[in-house]
mmCIF file of N, CA, C and O in Angstrom:
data_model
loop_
_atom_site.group_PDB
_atom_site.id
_atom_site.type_symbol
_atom_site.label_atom_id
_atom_site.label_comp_id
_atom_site.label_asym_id
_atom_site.label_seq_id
_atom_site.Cartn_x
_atom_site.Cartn_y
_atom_site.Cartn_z
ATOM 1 N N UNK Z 263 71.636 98.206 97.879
ATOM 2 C CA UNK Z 263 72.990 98.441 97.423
ATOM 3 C C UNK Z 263 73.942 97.402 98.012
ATOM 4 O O UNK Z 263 74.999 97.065 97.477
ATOM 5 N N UNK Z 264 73.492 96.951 99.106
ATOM 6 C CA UNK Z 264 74.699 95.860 99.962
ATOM 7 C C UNK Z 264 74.328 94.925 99.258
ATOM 8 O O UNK Z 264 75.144 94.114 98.818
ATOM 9 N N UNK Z 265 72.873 94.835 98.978
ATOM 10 C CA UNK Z 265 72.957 92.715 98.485
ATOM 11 C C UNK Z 265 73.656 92.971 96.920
ATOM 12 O O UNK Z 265 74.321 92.099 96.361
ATOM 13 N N UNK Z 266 73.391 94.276 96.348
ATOM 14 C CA UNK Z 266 73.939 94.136 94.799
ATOM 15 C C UNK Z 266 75.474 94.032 95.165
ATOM 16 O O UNK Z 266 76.065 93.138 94.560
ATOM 17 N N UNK Z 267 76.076 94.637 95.874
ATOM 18 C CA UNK Z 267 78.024 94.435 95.909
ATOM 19 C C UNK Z 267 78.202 93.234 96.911
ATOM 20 O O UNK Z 267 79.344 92.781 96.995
ATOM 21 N N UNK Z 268 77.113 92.601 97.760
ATOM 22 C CA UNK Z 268 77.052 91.219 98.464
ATOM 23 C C UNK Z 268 77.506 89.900 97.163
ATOM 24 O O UNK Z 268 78.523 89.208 97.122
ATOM 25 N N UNK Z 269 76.331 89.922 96.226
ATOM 26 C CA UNK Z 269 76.472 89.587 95.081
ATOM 27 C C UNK Z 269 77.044 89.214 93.798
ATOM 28 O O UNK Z 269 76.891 88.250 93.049
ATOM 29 N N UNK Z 270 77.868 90.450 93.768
ATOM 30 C CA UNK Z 270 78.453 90.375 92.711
ATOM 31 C C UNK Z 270 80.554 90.164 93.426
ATOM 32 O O UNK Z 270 81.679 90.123 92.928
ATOM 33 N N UNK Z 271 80.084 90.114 94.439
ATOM 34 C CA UNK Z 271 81.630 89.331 94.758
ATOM 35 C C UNK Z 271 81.849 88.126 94.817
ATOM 36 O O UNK Z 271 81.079 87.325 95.347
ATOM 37 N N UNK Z 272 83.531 87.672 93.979
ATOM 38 C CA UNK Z 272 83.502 86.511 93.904
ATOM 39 C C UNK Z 272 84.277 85.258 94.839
ATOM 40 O O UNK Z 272 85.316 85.527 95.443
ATOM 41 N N UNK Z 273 83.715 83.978 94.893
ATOM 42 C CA UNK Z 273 83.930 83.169 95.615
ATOM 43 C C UNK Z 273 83.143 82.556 96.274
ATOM 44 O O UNK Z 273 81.971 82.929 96.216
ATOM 45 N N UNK Z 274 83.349 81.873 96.782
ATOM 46 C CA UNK Z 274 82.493 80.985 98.611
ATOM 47 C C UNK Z 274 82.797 82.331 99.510
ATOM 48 O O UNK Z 274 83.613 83.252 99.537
ATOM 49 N N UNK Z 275 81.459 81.807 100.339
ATOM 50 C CA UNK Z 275 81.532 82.308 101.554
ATOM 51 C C UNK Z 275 82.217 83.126 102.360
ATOM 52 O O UNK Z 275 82.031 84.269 102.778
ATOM 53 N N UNK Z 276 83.298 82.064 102.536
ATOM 54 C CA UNK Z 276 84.396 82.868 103.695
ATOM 55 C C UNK Z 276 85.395 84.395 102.590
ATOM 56 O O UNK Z 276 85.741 85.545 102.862
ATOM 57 N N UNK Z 277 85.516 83.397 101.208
ATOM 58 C CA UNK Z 277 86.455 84.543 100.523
ATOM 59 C C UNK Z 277 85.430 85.584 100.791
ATOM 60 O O UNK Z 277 86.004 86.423 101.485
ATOM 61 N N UNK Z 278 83.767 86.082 100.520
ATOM 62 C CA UNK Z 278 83.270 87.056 100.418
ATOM 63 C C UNK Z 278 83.194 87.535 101.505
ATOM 64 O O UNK Z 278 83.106 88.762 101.449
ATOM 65 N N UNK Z 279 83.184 87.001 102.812
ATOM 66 C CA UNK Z 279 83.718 87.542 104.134
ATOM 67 C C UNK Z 279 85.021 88.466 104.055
ATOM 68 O O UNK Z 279 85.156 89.634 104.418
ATOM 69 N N UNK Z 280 85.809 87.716 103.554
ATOM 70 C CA UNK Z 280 87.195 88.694 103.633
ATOM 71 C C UNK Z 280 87.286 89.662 102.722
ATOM 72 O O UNK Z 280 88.121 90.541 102.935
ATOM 73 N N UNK Z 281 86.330 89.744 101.309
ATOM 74 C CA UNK Z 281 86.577 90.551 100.701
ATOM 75 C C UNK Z 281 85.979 92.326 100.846
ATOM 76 O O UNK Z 281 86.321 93.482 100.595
ATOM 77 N N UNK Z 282 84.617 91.334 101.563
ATOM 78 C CA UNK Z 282 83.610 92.586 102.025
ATOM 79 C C UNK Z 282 84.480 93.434 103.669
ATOM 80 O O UNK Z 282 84.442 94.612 104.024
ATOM 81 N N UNK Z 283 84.935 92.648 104.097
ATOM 82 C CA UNK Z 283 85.622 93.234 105.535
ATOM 83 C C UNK Z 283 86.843 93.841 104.967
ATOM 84 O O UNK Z 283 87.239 94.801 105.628
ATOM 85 N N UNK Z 284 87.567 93.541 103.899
ATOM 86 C CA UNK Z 284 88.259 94.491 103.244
ATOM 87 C C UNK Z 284 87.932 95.882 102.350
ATOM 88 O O UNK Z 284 88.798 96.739 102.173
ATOM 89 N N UNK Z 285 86.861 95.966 101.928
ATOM 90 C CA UNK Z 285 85.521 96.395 101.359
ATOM 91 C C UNK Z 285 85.532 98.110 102.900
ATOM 92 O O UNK Z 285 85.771 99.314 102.808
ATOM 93 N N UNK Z 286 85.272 97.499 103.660
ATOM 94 C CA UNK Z 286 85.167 98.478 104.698
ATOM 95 C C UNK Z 286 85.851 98.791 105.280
ATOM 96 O O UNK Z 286 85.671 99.890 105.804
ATOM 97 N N UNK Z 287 86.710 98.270 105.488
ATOM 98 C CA UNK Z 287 88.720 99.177 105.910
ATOM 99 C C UNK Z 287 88.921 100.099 104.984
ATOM 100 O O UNK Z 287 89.249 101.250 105.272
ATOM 101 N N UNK Z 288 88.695 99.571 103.480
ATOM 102 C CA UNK Z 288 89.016 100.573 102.724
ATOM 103 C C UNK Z 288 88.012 101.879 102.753
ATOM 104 O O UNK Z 288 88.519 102.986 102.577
ATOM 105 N N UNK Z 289 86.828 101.782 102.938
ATOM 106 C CA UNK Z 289 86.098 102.739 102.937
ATOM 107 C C UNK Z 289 86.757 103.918 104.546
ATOM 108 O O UNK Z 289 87.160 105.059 104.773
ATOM 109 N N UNK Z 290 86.501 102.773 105.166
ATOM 110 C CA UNK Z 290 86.563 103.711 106.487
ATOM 111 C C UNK Z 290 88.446 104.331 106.528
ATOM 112 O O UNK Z 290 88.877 105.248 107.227
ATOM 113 N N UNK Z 291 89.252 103.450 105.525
ATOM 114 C CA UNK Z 291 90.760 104.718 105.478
ATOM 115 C C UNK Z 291 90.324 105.609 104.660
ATOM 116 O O UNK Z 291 90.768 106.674 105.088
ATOM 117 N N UNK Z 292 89.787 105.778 103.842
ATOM 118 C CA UNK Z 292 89.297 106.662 102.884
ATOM 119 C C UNK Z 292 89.031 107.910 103.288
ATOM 120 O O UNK Z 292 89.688 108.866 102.875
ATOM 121 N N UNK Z 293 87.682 108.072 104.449
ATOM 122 C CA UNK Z 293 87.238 108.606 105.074
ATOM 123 C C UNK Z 293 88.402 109.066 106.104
ATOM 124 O O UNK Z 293 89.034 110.122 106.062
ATOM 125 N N UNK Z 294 88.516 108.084 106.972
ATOM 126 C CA UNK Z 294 89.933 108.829 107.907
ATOM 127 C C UNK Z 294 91.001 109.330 107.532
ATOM 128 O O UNK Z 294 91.721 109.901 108.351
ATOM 129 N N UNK Z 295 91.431 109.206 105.887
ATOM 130 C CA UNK Z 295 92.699 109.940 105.808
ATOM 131 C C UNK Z 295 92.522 110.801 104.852
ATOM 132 O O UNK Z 295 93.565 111.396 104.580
ATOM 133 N N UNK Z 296 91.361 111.196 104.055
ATOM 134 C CA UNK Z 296 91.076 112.057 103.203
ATOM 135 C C UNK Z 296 89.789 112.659 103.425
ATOM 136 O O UNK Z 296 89.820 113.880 103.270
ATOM 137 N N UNK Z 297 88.698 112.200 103.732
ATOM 138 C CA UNK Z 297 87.631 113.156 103.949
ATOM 139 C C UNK Z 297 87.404 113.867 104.765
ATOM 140 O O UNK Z 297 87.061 115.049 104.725
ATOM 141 N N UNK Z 298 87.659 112.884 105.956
ATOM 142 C CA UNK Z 298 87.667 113.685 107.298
ATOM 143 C C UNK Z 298 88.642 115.177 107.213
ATOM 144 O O UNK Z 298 88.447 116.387 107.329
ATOM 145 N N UNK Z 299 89.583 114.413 106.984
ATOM 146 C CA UNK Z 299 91.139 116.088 106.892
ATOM 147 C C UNK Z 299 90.537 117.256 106.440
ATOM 148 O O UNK Z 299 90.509 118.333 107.036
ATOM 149 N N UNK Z 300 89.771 116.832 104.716
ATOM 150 C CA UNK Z 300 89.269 118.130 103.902
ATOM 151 C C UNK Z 300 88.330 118.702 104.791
ATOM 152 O O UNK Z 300 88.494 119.888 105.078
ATOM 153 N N UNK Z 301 87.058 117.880 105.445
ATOM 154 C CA UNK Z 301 86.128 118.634 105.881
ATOM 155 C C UNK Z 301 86.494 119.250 106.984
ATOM 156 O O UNK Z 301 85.821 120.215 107.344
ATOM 157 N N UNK Z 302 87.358 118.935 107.575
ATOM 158 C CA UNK Z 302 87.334 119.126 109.505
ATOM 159 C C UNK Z 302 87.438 120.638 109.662
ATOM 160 O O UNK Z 302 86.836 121.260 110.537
ATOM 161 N N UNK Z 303 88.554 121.396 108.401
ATOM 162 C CA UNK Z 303 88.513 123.072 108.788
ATOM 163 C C UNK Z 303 86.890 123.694 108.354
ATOM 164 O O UNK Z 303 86.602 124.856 108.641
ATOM 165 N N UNK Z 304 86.367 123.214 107.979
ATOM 166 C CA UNK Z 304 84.960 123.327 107.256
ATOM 167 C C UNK Z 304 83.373 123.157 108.440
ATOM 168 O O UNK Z 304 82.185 123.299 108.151
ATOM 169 N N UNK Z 305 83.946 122.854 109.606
ATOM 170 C CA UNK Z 305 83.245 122.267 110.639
ATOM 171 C C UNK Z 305 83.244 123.384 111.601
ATOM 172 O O UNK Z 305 84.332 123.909 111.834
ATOM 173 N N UNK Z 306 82.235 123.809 112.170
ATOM 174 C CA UNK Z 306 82.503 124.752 113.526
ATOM 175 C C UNK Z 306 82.694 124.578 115.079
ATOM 176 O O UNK Z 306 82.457 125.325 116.029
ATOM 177 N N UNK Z 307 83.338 123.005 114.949
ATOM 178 C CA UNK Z 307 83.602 122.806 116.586
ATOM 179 C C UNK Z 307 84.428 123.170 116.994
ATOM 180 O O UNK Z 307 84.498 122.952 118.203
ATOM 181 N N UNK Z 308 85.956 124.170 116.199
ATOM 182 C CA UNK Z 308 86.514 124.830 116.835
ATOM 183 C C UNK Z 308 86.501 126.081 117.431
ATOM 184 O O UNK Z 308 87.349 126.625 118.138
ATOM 185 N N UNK Z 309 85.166 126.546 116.955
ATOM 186 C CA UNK Z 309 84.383 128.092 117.341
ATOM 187 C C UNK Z 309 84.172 127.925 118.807
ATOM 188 O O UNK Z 309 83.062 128.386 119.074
ATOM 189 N N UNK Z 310 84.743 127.478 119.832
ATOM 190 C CA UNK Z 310 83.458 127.111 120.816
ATOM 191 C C UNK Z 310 83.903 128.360 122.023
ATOM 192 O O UNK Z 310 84.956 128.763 122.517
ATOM 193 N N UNK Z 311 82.670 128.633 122.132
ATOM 194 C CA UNK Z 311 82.758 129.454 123.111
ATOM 195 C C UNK Z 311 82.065 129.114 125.242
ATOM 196 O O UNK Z 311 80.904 128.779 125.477
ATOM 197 N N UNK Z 312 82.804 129.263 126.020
ATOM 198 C CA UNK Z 312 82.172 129.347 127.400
ATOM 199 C C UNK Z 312 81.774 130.657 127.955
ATOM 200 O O UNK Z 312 82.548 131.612 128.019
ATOM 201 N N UNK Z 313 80.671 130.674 128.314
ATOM 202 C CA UNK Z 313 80.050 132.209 128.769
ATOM 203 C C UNK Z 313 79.902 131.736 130.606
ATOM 204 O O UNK Z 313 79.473 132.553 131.421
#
């Protein structure tokens, strides 16, 4: 899956450097400002109990 979107981006080198490192900011805000939020009440690490 990486070499097919490696691939099919366009430019030299360095542009596909910047495009792919933009490529993964966007993924990883994605995740930090929308997936994470939905799932987190969905998670049981706030159950925690000390005995």
């Amino acid at each position: 899956m990486y070499g097919w979107i490696w691939r099919h981006l366009p430019g030299p080198l360095p542009l596909r450097l910047v495009q792919a490192l933009l490529l993964v900011a966007g993924v990883v805000a994605l995740l930090m400002f929308v997936v994470f939020p939905w799932a987190e009440p969905l998670l049981p690490f706030n159950n925690v109990t000390t005995q």
